[in-house]
Short mmCIF file of C-alpha atoms in Angstrom, two decimals:
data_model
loop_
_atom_site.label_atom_id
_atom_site.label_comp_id
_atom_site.label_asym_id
_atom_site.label_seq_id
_atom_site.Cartn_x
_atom_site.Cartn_y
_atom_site.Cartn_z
CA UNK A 538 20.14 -14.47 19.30
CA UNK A 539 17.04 -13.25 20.01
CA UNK A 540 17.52 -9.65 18.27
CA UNK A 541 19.16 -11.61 14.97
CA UNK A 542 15.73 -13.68 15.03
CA UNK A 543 13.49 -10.32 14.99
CA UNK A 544 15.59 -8.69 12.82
CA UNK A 545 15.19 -11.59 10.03
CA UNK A 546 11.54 -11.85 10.54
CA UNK A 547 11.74 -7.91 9.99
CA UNK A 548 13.09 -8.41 6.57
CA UNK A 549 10.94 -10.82 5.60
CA UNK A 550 8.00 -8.96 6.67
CA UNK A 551 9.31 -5.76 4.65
CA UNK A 552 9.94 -8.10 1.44
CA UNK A 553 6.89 -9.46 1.80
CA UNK A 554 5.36 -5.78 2.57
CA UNK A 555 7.07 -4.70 -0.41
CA UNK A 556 6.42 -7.74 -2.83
CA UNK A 557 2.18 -7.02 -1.78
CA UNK A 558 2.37 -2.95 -2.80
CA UNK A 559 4.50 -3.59 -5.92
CA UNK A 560 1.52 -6.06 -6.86
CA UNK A 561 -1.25 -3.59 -5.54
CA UNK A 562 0.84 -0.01 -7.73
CA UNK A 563 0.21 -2.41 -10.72
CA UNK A 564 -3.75 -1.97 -10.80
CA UNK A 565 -3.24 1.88 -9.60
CA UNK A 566 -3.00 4.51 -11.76
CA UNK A 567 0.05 4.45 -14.13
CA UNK A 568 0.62 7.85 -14.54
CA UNK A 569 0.62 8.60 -10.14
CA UNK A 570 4.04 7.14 -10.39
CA UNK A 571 3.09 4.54 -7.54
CA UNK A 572 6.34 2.02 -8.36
CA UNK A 573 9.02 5.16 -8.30
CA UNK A 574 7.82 6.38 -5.07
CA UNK A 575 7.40 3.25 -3.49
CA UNK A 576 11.35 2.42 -4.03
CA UNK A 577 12.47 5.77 -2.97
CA UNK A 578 10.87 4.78 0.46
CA UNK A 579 12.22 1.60 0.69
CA UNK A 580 15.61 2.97 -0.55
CA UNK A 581 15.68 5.71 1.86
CA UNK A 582 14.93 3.20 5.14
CA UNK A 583 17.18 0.61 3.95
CA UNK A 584 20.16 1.11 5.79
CA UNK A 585 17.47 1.09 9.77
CA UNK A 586 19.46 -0.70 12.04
CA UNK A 587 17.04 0.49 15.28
CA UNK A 588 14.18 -2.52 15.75
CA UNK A 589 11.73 0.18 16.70
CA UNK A 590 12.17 2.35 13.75
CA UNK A 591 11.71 -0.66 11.47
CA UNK A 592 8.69 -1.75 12.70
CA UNK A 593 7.47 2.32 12.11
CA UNK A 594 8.37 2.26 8.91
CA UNK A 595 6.90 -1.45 8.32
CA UNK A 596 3.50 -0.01 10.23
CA UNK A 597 3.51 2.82 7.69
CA UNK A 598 4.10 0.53 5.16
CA UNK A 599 0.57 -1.18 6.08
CA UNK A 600 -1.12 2.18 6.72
CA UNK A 601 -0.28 2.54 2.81
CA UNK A 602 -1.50 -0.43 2.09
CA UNK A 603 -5.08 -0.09 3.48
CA UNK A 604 -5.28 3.67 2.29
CA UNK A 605 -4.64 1.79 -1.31
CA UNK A 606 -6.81 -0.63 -0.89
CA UNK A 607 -9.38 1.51 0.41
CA UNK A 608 -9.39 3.58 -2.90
CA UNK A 609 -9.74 0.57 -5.03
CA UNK A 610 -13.20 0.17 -3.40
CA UNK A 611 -14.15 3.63 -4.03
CA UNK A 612 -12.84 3.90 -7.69
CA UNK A 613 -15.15 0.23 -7.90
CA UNK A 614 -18.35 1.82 -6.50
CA UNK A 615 -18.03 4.75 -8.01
CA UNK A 616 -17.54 2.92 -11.51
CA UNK A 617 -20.70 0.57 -10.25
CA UNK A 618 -22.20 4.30 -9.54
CA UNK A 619 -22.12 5.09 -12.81
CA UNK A 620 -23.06 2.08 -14.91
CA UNK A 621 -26.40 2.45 -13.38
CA UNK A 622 -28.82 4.98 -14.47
CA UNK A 623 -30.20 7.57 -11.80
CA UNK A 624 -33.11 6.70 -10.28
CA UNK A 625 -35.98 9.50 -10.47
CA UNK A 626 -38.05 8.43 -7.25
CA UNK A 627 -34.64 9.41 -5.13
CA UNK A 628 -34.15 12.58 -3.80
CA UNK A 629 -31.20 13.96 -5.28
#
């Protein structure tokens, strides 16, 4: 019972996973085609029956996430960057 338990917290982990990048591909760039590849990944590991290679793919899933997130901040300082005019007293 215990493996039926883990393997429904799994999937709701992974829908949840999934749910939070589909959100996050909406604010990325359009043309990057974020959406398509993010259902051919989820296509191709939908049939894992192996607990351990779920939770690798669900741990990869996260690693996208923060590597997504992580650009957002860049794309915002670098937008914040360039609002502001140089400053002449810095060295360049």
């Amino acid at each position: 019972m215990a493996t039926r338990a883990t393997s429904v917290s799994q999937r709701l982990r992974a829908l949840a996973l999934y749910k939070e990048l589909h959100r996050l591909g909406r604010e990325y760039e359009p043309s990057y085609g974020f959406h398509g590849k993010l259902r051919k990944l989820y296509d191709k590991n939908r049939n894992l029956t192996d607990e351990e290679e779920i939770e690798k793919a669900i741990k990869f899933g996260e690693y996208i996430k923060n590597e997504t997130l992580a650009l957002y901040s860049l794309r915002k300082y670098r937008h914040l960057k360039r609002m502001y005019p140089p400053n002449p007293t810095s060295d360049p």
